[in-house]
Short mmCIF file of C-alpha atoms in Angstrom, two decimals:
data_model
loop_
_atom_site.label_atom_id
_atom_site.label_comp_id
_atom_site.label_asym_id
_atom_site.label_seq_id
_atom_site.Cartn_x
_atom_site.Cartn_y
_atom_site.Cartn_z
CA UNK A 1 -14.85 4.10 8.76
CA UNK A 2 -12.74 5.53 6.28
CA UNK A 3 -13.67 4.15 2.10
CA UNK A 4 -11.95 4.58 -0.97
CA UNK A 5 -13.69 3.78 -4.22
CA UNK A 6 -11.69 3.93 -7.58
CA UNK A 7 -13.38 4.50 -11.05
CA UNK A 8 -13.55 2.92 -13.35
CA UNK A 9 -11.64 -0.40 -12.33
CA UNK A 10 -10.10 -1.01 -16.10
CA UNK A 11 -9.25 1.62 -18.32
CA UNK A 12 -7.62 1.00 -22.49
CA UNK A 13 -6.13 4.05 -24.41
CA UNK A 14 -3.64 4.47 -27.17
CA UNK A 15 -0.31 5.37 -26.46
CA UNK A 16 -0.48 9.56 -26.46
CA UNK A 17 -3.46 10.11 -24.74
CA UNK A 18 -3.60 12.37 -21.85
CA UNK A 19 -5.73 10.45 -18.97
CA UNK A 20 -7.54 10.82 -15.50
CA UNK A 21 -7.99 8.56 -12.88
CA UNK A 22 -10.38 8.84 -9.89
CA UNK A 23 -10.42 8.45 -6.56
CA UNK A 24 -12.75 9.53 -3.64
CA UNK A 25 -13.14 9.15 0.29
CA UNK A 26 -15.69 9.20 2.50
CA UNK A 27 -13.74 10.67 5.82
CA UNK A 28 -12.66 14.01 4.44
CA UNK A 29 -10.84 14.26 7.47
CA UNK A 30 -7.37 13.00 6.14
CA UNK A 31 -3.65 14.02 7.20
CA UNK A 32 -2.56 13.22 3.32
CA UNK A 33 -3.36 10.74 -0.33
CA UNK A 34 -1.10 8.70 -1.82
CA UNK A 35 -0.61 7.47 -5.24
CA UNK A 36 0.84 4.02 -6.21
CA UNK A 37 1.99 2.13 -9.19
CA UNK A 38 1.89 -1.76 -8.85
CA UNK A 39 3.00 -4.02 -11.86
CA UNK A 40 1.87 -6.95 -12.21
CA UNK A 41 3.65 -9.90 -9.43
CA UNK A 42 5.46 -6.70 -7.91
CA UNK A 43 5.18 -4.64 -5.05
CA UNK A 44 4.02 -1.01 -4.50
CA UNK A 45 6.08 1.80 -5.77
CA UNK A 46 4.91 5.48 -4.17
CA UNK A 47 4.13 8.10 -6.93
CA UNK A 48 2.75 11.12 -5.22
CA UNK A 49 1.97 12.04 -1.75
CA UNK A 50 -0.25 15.23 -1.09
CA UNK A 51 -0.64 16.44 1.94
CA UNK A 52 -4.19 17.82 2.84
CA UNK A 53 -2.96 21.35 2.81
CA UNK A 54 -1.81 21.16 -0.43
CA UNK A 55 -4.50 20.60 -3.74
CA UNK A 56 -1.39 19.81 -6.22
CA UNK A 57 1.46 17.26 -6.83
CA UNK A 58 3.92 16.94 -9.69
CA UNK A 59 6.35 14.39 -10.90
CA UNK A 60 7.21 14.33 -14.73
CA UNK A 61 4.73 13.48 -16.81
CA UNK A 62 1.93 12.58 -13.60
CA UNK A 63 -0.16 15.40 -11.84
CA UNK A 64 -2.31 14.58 -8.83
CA UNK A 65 -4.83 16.86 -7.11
CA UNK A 66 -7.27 16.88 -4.15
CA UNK A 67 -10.03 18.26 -3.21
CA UNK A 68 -11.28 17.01 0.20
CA UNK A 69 -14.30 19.20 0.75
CA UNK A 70 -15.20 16.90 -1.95
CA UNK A 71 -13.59 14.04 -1.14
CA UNK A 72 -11.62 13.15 -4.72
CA UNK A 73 -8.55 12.92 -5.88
CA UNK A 74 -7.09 12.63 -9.56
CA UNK A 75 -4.08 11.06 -11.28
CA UNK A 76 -3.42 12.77 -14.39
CA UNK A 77 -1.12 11.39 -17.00
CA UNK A 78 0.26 13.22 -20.01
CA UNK A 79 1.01 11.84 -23.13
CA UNK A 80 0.84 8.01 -21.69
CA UNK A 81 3.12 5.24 -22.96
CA UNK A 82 2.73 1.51 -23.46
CA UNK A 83 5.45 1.63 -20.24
CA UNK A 84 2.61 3.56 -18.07
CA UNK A 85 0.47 0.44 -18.15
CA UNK A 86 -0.09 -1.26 -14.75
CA UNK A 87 -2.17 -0.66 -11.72
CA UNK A 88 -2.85 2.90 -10.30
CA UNK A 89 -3.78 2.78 -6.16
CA UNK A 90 -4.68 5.55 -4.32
CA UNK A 91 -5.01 5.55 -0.24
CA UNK A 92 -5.34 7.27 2.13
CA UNK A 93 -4.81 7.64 6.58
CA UNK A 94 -7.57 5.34 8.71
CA UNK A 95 -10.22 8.07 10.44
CA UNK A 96 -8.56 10.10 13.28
CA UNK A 97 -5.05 8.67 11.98
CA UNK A 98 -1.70 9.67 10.57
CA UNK A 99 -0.02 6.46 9.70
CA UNK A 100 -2.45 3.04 8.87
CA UNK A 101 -4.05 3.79 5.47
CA UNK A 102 -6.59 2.79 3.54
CA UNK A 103 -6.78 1.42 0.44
CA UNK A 104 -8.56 1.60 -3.13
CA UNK A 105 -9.14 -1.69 -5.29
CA UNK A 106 -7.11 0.51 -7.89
CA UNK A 107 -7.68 1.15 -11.80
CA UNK A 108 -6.03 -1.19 -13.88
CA UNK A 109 -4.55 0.90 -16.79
CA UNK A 110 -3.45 -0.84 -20.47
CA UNK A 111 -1.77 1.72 -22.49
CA UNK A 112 -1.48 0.26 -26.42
CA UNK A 113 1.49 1.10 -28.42
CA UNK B 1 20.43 0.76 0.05
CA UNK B 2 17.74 -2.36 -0.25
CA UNK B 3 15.07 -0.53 0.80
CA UNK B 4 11.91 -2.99 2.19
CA UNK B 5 13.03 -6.97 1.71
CA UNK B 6 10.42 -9.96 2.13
CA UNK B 7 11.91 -13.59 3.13
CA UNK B 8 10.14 -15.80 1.53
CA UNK B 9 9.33 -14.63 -1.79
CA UNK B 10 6.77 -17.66 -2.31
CA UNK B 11 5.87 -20.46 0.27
CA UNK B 12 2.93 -22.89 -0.05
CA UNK B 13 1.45 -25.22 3.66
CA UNK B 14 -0.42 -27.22 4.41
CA UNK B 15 -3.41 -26.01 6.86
CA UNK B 16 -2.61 -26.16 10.30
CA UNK B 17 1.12 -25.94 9.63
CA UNK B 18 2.62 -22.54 10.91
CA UNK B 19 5.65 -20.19 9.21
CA UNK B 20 7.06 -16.71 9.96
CA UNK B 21 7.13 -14.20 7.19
CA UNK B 22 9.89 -11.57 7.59
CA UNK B 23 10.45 -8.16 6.32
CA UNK B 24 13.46 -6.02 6.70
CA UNK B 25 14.22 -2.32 5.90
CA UNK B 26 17.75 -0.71 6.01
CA UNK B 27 16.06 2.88 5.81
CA UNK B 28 15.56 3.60 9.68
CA UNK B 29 12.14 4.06 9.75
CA UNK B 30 10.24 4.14 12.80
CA UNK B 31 6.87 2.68 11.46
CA UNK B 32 6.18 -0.94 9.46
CA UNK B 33 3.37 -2.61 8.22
CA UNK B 34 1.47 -5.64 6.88
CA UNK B 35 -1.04 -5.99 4.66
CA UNK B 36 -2.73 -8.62 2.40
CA UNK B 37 -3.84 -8.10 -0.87
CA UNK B 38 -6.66 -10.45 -2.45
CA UNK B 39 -8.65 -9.80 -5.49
CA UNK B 40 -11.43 -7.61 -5.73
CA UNK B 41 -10.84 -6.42 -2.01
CA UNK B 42 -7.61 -4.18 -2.57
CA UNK B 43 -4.69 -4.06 0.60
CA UNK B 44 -5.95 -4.16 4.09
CA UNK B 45 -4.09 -3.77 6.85
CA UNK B 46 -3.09 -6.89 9.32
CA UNK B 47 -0.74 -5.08 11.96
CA UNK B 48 1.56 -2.31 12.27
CA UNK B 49 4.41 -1.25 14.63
CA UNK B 50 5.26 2.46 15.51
CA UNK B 51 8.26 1.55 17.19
CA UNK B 52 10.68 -1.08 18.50
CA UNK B 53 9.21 -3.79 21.35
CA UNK B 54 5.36 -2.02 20.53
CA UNK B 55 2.60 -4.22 18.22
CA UNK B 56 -0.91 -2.53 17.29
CA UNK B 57 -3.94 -4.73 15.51
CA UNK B 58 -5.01 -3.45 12.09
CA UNK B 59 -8.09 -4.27 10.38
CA UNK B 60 -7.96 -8.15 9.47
CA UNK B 61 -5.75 -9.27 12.45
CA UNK B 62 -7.31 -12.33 13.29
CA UNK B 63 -5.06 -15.66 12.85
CA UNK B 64 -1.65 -13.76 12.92
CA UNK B 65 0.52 -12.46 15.35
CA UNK B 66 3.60 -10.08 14.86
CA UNK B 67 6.62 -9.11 16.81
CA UNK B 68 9.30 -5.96 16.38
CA UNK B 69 12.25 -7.30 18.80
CA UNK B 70 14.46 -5.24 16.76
CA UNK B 71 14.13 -1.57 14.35
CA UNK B 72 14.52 -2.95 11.20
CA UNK B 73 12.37 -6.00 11.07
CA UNK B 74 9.08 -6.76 11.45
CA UNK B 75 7.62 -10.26 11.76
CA UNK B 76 4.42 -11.97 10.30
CA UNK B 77 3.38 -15.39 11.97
CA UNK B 78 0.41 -17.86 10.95
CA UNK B 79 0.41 -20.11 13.71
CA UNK B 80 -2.13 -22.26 12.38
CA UNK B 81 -2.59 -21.82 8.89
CA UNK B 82 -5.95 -21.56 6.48
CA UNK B 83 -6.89 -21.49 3.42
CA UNK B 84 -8.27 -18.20 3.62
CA UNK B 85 -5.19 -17.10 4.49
CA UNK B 86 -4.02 -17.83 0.82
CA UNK B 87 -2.96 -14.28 -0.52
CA UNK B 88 -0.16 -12.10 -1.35
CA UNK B 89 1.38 -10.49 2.21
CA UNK B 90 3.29 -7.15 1.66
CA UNK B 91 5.90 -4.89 4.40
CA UNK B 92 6.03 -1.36 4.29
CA UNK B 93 7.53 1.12 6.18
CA UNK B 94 7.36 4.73 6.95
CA UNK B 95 9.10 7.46 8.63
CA UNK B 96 7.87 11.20 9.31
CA UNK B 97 9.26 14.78 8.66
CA UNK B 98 6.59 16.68 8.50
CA UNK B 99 3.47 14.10 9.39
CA UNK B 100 3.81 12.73 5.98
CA UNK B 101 4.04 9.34 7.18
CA UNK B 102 5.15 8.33 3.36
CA UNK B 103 4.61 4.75 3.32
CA UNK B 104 7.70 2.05 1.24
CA UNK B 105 6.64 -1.28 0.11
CA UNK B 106 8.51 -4.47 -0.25
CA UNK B 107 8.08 -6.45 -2.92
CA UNK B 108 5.42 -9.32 -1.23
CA UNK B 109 5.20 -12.96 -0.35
CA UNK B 110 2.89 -14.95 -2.42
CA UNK B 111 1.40 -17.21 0.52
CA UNK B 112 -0.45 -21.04 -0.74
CA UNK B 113 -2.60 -22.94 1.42
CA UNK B 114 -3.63 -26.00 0.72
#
């Protein structure tokens, strides 16, 4: 059965700081990962799909990369701002599946001004 | 273009009493989904639909039932329901190019039961 673990589960940084979050997988296995951005009361907005041949993603200001030999991804985010802060979800495809995923419990990101 | 919509946006019952979530996507897409999200336990998947007229059980199906009579809308019933049923629902859908299966979210249904 397919896991996704996010670390840490709360992260604080000043407004300017370039940051990483984590995510890894135990089913290495997987057809794609995708990032998401959920504010608080809101639903999920997609950031960043990769798909598992790929090991990069770009849009703006966020980079995300996988590795599944190793079974991680990362969000990177440069120069963050107060506007950044919310919660980061990664998921990715149930074991031996293309379309159900599987979620993280997310890391929930305060950027201060 | 609306995107994913969710009807209600809040709703609190009484246990035992039974309502119909529904979620509606102008976007054509072939595939649609619900999930719950509760704290500490992240989104897990309740049922999905690849298609018109077809149904498939996701991980915590138990106490709901859902029907796809027609493309864009997908239906979430709680015949009977509990207070650990209390959460926030969410609707996706998805479509694929290229096996991307890129999955949309609506913006939930904060569910109450008392």
């Amino acid at each position: 059965k397919q896991e996704v673990t996010q670390i840490p589960a709360a992260l604080s940084v000043p407004e300017g700081e370039n940051l990483v979050l984590n995510c890894s997988f135990t089913d290495s296995a997987i057809y794609n990962l995708q990032w998401f951005r959920q504010d608080p009361g809101k639903g999920l907005t997609s950031l960043l799909l990769i798909q598992s041949s790929q090991r990069e993603q770009t849009s703006g200001r966020l980079n995300a990369s996988l590795d599944k030999s190793s079974g991680r991804s990362t969000l990177y985010i440069a120069a963050s701002q107060p506007g950044d802060s919310a919660t980061y979800l990664c998921a990715v495809p149930f074991s031996g599946s293309a379309r159900q995923l599987t979620f993280g419990s997310g890391t929930q990101l305060t950027v201060l001004p | 273009n609306a995107g994913v919509t969710q009807t209600p946006k809040f709703r609190v019952l009484k246990t035992g009493q039974s309502m119909t979530l529904l979620c509606a996507q102008d976007m054509n897409h072939e595939y649609m989904y619900w999930y719950r999200q509760d704290p500490g336990m992240g989104l897990r998947l309740i049922h999905y639909s690849v298609g018109e007229g077809t149904t498939a059980k996701g991980e915590v199906p138990d106490g709901y039932n859902v029907s796809r009579l027609k493309k864009q809308n997908f239906l979430l019933g709680l015949e009977s329901a509990a207070p650990s049923q209390t959460s926030v629902y969410f609707c996706a859908s998805s479509y694929s190019t290229r096996g991307e299966y890129e999955q949309y979210f609506g913006p939930g249904t904060r569910l109450t039961v008392t």
